CSV table of C-alpha atoms and ligand atoms in Angstrom, one decimal:
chain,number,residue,atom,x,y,z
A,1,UNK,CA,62.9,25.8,-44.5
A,2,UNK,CA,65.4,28.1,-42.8
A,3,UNK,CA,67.1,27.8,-39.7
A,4,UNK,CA,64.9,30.1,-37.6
A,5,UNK,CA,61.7,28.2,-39.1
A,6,UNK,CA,62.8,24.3,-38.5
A,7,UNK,CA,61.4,22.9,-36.0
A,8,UNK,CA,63.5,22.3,-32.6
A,9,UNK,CA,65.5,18.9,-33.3
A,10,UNK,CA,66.1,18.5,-29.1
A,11,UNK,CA,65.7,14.8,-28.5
A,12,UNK,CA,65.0,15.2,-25.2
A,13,UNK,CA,62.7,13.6,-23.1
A,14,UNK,CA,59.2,14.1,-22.6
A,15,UNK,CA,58.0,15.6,-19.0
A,16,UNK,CA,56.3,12.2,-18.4
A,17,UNK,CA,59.5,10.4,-19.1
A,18,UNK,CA,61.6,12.8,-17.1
A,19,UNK,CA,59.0,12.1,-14.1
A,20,UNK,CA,59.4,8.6,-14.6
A,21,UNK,CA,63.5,8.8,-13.8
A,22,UNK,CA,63.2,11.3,-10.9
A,23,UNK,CA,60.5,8.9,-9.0
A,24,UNK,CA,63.1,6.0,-10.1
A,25,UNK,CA,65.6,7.7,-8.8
A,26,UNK,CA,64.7,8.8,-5.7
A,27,UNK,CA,63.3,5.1,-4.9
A,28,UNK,CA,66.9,3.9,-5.9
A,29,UNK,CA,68.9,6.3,-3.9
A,30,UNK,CA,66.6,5.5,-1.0
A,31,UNK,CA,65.8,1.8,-0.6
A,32,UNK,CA,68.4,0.3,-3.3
A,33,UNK,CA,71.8,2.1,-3.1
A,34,UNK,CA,72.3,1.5,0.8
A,35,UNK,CA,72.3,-2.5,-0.2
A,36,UNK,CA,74.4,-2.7,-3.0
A,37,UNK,CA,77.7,-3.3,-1.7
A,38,UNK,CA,76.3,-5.9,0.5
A,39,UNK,CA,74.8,-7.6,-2.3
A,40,UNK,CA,77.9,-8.3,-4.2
A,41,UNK,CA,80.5,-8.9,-1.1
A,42,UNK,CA,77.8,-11.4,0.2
A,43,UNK,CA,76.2,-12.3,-3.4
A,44,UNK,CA,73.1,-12.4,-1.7
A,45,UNK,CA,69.8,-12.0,-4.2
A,46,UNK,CA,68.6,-8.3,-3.7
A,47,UNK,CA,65.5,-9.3,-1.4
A,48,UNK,CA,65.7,-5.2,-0.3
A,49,UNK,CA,65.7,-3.6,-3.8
A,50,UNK,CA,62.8,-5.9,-5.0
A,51,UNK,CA,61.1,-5.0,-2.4
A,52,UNK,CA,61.5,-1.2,-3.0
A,53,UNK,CA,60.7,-1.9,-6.8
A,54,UNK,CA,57.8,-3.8,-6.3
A,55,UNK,CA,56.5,-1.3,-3.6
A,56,UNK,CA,56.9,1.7,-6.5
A,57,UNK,CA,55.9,-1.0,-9.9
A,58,UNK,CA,59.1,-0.8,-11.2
A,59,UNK,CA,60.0,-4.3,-10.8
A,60,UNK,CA,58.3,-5.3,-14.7
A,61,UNK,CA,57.3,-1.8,-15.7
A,62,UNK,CA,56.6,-3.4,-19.5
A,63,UNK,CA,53.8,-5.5,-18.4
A,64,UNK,CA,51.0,-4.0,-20.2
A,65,UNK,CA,47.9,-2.7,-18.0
A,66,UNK,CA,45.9,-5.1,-19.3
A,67,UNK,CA,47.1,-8.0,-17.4
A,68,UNK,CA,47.6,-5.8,-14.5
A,69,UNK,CA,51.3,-3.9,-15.1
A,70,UNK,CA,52.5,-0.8,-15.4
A,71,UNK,CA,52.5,-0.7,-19.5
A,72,UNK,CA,55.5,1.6,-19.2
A,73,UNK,CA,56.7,2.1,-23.2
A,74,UNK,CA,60.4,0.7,-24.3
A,75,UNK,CA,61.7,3.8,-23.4
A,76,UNK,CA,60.2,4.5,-20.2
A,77,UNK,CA,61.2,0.3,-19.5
A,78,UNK,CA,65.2,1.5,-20.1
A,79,UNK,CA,64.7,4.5,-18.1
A,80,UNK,CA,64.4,2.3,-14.7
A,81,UNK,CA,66.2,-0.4,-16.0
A,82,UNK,CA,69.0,2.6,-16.4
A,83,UNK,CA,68.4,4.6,-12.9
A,84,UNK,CA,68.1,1.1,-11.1
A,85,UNK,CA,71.8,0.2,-12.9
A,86,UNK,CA,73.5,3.4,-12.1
A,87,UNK,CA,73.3,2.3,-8.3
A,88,UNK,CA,73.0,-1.5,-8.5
A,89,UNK,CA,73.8,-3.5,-11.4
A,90,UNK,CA,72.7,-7.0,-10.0
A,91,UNK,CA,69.3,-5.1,-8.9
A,92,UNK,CA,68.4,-3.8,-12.3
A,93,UNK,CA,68.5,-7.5,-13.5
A,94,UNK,CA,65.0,-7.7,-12.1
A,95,UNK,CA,63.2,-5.3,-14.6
A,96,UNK,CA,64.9,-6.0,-17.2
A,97,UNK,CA,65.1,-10.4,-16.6
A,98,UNK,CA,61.5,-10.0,-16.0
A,99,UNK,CA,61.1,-8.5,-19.1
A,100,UNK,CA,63.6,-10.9,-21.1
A,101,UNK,CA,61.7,-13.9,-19.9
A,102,UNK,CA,57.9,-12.9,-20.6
A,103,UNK,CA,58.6,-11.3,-24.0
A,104,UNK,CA,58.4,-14.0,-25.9
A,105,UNK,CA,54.8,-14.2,-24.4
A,106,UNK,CA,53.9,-11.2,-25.4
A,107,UNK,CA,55.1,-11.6,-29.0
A,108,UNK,CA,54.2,-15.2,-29.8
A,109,UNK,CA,51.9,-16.7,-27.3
A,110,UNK,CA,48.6,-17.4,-26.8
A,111,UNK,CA,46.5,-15.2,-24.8
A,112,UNK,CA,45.4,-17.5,-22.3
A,113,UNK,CA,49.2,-18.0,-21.7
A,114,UNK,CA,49.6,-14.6,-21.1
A,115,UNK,CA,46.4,-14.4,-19.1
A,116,UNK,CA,47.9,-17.0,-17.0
A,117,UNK,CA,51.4,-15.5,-16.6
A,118,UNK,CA,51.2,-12.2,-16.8
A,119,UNK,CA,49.9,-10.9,-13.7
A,120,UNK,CA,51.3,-12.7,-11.5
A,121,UNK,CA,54.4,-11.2,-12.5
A,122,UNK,CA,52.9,-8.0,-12.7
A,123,UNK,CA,51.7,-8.1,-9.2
A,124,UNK,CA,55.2,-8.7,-8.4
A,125,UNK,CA,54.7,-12.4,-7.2
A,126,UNK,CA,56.9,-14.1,-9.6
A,127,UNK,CA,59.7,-13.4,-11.8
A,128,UNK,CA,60.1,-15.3,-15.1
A,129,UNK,CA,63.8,-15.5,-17.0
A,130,UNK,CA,64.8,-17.0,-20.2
A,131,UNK,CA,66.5,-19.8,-20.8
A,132,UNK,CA,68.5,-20.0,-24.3
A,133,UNK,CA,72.3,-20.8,-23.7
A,134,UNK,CA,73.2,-24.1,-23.0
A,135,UNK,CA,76.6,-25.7,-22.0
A,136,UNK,CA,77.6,-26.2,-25.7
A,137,UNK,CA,75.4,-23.7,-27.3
A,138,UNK,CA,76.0,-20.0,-26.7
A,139,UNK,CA,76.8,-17.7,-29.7
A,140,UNK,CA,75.8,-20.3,-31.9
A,141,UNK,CA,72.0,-20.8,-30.4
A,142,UNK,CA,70.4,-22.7,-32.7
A,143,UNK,CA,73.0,-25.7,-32.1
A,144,UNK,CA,71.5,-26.3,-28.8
A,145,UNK,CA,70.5,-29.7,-27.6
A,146,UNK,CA,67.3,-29.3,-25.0
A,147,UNK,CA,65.0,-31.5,-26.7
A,148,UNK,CA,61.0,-31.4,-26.2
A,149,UNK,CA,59.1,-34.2,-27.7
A,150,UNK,CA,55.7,-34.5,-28.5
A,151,UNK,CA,54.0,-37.3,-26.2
A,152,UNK,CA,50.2,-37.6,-27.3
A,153,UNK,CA,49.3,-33.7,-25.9
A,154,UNK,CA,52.0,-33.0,-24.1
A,155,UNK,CA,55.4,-32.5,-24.4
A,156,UNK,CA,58.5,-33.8,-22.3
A,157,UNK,CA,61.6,-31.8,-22.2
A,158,UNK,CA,65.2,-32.8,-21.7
A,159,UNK,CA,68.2,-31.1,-21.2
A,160,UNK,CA,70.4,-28.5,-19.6
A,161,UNK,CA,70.3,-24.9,-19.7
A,162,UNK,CA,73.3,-22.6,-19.0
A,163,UNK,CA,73.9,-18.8,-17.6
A,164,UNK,CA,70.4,-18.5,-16.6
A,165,UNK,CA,69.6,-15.2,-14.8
A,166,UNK,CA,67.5,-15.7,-11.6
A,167,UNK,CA,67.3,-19.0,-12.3
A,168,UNK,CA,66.0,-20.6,-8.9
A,169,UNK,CA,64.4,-16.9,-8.0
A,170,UNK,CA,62.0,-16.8,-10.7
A,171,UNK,CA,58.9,-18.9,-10.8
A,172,UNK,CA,58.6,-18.9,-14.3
A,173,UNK,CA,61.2,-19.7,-17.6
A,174,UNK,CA,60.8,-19.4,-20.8
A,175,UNK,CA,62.5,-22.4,-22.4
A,176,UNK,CA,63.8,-23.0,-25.8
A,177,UNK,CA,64.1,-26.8,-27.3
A,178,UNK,CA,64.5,-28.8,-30.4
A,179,UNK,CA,61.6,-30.0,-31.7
A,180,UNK,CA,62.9,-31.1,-34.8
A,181,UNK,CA,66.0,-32.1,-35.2
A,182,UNK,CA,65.8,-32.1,-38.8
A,183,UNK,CA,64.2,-28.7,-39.4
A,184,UNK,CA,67.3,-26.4,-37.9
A,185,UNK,CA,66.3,-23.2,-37.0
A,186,UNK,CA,62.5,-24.0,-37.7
A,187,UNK,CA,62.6,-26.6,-35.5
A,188,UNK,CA,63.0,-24.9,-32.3
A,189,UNK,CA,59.9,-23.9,-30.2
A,190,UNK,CA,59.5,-22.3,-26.9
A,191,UNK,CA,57.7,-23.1,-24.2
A,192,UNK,CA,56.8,-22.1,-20.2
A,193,UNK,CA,58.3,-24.0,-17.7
A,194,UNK,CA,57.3,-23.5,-13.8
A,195,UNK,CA,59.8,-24.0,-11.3
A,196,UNK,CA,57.4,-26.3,-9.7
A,197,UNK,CA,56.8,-28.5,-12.8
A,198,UNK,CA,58.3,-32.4,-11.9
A,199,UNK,CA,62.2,-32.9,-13.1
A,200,UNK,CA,62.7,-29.1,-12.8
A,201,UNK,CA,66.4,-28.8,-10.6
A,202,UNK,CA,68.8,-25.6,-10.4
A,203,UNK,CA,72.8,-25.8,-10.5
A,204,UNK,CA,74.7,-24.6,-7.9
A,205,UNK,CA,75.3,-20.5,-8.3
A,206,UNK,CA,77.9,-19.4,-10.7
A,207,UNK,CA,80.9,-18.1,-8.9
A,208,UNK,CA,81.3,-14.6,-11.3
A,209,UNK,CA,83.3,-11.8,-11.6
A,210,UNK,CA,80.1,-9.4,-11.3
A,211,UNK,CA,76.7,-9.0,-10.8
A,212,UNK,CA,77.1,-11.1,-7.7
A,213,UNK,CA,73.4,-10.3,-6.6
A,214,UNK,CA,71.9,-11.8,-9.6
A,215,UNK,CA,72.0,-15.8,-9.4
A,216,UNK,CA,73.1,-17.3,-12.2
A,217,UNK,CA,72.6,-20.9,-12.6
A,218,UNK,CA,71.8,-23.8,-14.8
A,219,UNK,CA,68.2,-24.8,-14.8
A,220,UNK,CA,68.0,-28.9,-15.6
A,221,UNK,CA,65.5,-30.3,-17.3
A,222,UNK,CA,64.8,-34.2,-16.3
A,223,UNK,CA,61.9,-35.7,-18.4
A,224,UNK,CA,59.8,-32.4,-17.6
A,225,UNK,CA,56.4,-33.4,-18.8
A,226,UNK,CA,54.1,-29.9,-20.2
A,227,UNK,CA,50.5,-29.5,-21.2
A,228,UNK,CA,50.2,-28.9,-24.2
A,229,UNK,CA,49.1,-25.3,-24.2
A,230,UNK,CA,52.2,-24.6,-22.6
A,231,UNK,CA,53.8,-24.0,-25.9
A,232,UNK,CA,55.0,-20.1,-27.1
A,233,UNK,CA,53.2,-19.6,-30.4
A,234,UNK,CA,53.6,-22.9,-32.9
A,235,UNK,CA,56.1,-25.5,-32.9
A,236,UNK,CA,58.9,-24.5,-34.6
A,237,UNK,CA,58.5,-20.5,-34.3
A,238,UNK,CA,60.6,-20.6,-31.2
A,239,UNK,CA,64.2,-19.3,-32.8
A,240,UNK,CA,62.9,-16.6,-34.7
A,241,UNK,CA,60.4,-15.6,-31.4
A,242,UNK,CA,64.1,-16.2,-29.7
A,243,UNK,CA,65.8,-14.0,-31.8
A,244,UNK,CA,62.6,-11.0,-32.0
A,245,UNK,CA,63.2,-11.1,-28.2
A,246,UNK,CA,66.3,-10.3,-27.9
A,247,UNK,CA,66.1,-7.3,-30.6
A,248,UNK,CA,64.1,-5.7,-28.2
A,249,UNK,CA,66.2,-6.7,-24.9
A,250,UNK,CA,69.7,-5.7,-26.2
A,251,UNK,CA,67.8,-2.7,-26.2
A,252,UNK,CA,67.7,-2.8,-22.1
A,253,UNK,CA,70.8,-4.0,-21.7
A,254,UNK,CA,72.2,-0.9,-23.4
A,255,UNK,CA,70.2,1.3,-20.8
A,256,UNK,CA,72.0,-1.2,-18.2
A,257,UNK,CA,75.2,0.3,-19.6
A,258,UNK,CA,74.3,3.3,-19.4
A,259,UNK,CA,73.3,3.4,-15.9
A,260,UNK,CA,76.3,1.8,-14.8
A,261,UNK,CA,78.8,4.4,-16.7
A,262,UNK,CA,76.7,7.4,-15.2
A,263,UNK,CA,76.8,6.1,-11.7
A,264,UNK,CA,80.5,5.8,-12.2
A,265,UNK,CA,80.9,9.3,-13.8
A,266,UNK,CA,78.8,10.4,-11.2
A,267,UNK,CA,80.9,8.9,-8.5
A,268,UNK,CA,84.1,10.3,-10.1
A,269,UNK,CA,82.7,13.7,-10.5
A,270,UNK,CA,82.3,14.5,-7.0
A,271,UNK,CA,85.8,12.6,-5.9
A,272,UNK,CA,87.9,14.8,-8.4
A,273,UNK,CA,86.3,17.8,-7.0
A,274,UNK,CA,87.5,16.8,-3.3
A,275,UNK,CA,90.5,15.0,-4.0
A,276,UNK,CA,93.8,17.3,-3.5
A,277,UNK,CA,97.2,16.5,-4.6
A,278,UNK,CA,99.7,19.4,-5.4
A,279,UNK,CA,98.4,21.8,-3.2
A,280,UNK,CA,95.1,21.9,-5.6
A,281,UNK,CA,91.6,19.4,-6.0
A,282,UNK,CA,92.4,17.4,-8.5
A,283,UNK,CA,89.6,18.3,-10.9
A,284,UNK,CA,92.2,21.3,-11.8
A,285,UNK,CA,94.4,18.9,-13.3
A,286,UNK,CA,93.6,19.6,-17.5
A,287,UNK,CA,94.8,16.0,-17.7
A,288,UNK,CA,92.1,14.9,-15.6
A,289,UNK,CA,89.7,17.1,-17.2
A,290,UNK,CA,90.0,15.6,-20.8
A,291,UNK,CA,90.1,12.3,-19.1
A,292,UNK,CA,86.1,13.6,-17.3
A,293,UNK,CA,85.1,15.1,-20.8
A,294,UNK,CA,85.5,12.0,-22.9
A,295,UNK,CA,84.0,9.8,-20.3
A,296,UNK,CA,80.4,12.4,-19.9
A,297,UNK,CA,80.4,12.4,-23.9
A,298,UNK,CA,80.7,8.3,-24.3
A,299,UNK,CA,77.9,8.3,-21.7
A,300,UNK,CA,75.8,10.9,-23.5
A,301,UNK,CA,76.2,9.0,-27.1
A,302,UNK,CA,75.4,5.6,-25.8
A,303,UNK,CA,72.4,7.2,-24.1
A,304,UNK,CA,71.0,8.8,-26.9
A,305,UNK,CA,71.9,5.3,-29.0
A,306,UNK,CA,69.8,3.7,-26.9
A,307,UNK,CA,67.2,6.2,-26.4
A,308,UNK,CA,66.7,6.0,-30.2
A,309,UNK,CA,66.7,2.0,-30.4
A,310,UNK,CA,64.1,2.3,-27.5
A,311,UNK,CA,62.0,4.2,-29.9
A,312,UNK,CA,62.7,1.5,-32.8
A,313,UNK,CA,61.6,-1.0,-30.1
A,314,UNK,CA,58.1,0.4,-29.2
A,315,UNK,CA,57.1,1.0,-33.0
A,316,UNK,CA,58.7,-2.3,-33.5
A,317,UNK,CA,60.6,-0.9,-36.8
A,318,UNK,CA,62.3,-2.6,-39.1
A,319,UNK,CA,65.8,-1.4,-38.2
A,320,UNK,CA,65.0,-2.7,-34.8
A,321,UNK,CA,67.5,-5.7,-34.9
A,322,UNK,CA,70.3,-2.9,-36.1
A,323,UNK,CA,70.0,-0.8,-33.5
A,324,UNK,CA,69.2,-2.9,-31.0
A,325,UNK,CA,72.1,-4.4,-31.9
A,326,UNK,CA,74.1,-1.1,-32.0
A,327,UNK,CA,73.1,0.4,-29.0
A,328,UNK,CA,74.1,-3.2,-26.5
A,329,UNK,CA,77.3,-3.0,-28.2
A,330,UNK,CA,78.3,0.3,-28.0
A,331,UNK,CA,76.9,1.2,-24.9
A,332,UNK,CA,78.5,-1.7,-23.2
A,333,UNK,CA,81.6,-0.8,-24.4
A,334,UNK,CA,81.2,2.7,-23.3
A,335,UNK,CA,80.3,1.2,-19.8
A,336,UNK,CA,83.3,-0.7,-19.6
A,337,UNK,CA,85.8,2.2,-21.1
A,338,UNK,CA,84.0,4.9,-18.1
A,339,UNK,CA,84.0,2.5,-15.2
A,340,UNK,CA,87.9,1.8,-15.9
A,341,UNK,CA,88.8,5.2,-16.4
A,342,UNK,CA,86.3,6.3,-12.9
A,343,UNK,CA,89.2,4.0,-11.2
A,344,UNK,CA,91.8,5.7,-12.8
A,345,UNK,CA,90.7,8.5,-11.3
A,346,UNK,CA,90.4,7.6,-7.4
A,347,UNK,CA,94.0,5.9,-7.9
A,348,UNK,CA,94.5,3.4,-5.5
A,349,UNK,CA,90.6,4.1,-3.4
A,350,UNK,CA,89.2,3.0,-7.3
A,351,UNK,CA,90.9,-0.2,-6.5
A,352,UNK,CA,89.5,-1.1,-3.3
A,353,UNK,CA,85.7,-2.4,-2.3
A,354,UNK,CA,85.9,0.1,0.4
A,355,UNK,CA,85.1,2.4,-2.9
A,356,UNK,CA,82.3,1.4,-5.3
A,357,UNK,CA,83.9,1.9,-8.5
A,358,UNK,CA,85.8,-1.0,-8.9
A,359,UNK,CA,82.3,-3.3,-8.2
A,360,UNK,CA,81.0,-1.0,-11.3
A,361,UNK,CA,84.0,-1.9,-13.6
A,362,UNK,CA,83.2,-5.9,-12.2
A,363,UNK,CA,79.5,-5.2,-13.4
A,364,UNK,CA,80.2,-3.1,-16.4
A,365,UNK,CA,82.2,-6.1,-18.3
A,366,UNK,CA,79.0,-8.8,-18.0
A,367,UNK,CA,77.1,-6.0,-20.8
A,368,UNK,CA,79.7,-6.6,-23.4
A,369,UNK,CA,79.1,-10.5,-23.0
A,370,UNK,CA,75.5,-11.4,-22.5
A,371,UNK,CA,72.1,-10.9,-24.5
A,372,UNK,CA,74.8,-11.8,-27.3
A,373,UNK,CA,78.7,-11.0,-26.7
A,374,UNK,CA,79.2,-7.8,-28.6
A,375,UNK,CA,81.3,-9.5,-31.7
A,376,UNK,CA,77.5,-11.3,-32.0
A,377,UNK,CA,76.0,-8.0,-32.0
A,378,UNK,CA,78.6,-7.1,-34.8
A,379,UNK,CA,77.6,-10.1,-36.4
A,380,UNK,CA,74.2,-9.1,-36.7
A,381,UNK,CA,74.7,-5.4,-37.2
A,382,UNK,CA,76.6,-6.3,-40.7
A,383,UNK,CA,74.0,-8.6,-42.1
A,384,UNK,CA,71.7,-5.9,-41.2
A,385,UNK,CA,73.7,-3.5,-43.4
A,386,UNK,CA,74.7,-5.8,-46.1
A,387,UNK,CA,70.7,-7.0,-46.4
A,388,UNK,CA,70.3,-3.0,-46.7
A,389,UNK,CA,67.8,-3.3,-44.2
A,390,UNK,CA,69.2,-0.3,-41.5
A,391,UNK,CA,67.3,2.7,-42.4
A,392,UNK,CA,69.3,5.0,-45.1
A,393,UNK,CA,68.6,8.7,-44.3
B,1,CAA,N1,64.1,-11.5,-35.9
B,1,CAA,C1,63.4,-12.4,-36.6
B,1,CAA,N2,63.9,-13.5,-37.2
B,1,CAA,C2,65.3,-13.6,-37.0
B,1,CAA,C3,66.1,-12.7,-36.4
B,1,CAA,C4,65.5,-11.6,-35.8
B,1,CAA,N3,66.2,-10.7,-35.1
B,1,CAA,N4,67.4,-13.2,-36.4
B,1,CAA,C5,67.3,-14.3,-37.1
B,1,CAA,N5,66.1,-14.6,-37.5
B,1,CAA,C6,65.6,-15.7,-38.3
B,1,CAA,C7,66.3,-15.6,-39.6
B,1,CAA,O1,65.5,-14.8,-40.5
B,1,CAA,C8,66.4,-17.1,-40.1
B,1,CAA,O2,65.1,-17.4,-40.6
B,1,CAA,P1,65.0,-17.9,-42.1
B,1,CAA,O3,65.7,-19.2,-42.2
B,1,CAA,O4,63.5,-18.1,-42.4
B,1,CAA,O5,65.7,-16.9,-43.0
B,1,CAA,C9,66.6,-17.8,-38.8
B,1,CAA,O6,66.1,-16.9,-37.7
B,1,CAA,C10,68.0,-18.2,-38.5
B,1,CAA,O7,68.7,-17.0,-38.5
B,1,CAA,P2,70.3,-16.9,-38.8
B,1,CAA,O8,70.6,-17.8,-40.0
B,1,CAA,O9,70.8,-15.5,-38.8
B,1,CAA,O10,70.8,-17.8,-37.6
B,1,CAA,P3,72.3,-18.1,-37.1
B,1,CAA,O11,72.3,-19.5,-36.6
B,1,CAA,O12,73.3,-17.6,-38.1
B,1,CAA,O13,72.4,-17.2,-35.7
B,1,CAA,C11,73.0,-15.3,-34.4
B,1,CAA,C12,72.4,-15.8,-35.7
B,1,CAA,C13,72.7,-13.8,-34.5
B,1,CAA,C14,74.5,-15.5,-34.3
B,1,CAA,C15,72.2,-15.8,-33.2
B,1,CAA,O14,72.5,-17.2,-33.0
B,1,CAA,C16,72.5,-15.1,-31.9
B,1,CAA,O15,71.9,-14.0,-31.7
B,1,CAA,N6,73.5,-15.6,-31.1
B,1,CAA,C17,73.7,-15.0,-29.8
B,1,CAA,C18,72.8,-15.7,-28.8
B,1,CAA,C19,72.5,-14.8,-27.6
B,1,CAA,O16,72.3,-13.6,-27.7
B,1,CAA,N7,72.4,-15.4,-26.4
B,1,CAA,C20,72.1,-14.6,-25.3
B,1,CAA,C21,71.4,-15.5,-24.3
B,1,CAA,S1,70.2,-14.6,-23.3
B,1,CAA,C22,71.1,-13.9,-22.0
B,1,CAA,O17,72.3,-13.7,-22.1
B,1,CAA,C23,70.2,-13.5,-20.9
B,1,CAA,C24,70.9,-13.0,-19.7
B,1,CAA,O18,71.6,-13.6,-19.0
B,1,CAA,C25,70.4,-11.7,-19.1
């Protein structure tokens, strides 16, 4: 095949997905940028932004359509999750928790479960989060402690869980416990938990560095007693449905990153060209330039790293867990390398809240810590390798 005969290579997106960003956008700049400030000086839940999402379905694009959603694709999923984050980090927590916390549904459970959960979430009633880490138990998530035990056909759970997006928002958790103590990993299950369920109680709100619209909390669990058919898939499946989850989340977590660098590029990008010092806008300045060029090519790599592990994501291929892996880590890193270097470039305004690039820089640094802190995603990315299970071109 010669050059002129290959087919164009342009890895761009389709139209539908480029529609998809533009009506994102537009809702964003609209009904979700005004608020963002507010949100994190007052770290006050985004009431305003979910509103505005829910209004236009992107508040759980994923859902599939047949439980009432959207059924937006991975990619399409990362493109809202991304526009939402290039305006308001602590906003785009609400696609992409909602997503976090019924995936395990959609992989492993039952379908009444997900005939029962689903919609309402779809309909933009409730939210549902996820509810892994635990006070003791955070890279190392199968040592946690959250026990469920079998009580003729229920179960009663025990235990605290830590870092818990939303937590107190959301209606609905998905909850990993210990069924089996003796069994390690394969004795972990997951289960649904309503907020409403009896022993259910909420810690007080994390005081954090970023993402100060997002609640974070611990969700306790005091003798909570379940139906039986509340369980995720079968008992003991719940670490590997755990695990499957988060190969496909890390995925929207990179388009977090993403949207945060942009907005900060995008920021920078128009100050540099009003700026003057010297008599001349400071976007003159080669320095400066070099310092714009490497941010808008970090950007453009983690986006096309992530656009590509979306893809793995909706085929659900085997070098999924690699790139999901892959594209969390080096996006987020990318996110936190722009957003520093955007307040570089407004000087002293970068440093100020009166400017919103140093709330992005605050938000960027939470992507390189949760969904797995990126030496976990390291961790996993080298097993993936050495197990030669990464795709070989
Ligand atoms: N898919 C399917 N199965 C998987 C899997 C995957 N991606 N990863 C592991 N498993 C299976 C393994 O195959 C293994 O099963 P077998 O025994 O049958 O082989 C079992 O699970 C145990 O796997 P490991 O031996 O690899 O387990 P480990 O204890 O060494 O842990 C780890 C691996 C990657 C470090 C994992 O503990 C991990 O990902 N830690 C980070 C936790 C994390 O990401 N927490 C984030 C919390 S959520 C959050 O942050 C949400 C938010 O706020 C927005």
């Amino acid at each position: 095949m010669t050059a002129d005969t290959m087919p164009p290579q342009m890895f761009s997106l389709s139209e539908e997905h480029q529609a998809i960003r533009a009506a994102v956008r537009a809702v964003c700049e609209d009904k979700v940028a005004p608020h963002a400030a507010d949100v994190d000086e007052q770290g006050s839940f985004p009431q305003a932004a979910y509103d505005a999402l829910r209004a236009a379905d992107f508040h759980a694009p994923h859902i599939p359509e047949a439980y009432g959603g959207a059924g937006a694709d991975a990619l399409a999923t990362c493109l809202v999750i991304e526009e939402v984050a290039r305006v308001c980090a602590a906003s785009s927590l609400i696609p992409g928790v909602n997503k976090l916390g019924t995936l395990p549904l959609m992989l492993a459970g039952s379908e009444q479960l997900q005939q029962q959960y689903l919609p309402p979430v779809a309909r933009g009633e409730s939210m549902f989060s996820y509810c892994l880490s635990e006070p003791e138990s955070g890279s190392d998530a199968a040592s946690m402690r959250t026990r469920a035990v079998a009580d003729g056909d229920d179960w009663v759970l025990s235990g605290t869980k830590r870092w818990i997006t939303n937590a107190g928002v959301s209606d609905y958790y998905t909850v990993l416990a210990v069924t089996d103590p003796e069994a390690g990993t394969k004795g972990i299950s997951a289960f649904v938990v309503e907020k409403a369920d009896e022993g259910v109680s909420f810690g007080a709100p994390e005081k954090k560095l970023g993402i100060k619209g997002s609640p974070t909390r611990e969700v306790y669990l005091d003798s909570v007693r379940l139906p039986g058919d509340r369980i995720v898939g079968d008992p003991g499946t719940g670490f590997r449905t755990a695990m499957q989850t988060l190969d496909h989340t890390r995925v929207t977590i990179a388009a977090q990153a993403v949207g945060i660098a942009q907005g900060a590029l995008d920021y920078a990008l128009g100050y540099v060209q009003e700026r003057k010092q010297f008599g001349k806008v400071i976007a003159e300045f080669q320095g400066l330039q070099f310092m714009l060029a490497d941010m808008g090519m970090k950007v453009e790599a983690a986006r096309q790293l992530t656009y590509a592990a979306a893809g793995r994501s909706d085929q659900v291929a085997p070098d999924l867990t690699f790139f999901g892996a892959a594209a969390k880590a080096f996006a987020s890193d990318v996110a936190m390398a722009v957003t520093t270097d955007a307040v570089q470039l407004l000087g002293g305004y970068g440093y100020t809240r009166d400017y919103p690039l140093e709330r992005m820089m605050r938000d960027a640094k939470i992507t390189q810590i949760y969904e797995g802190t990126n030496q976990v995603q390291r961790i996993v990315m080298a097993r993936q390798l050495l197990a030669g299970v990464q795709s070989r071109l």
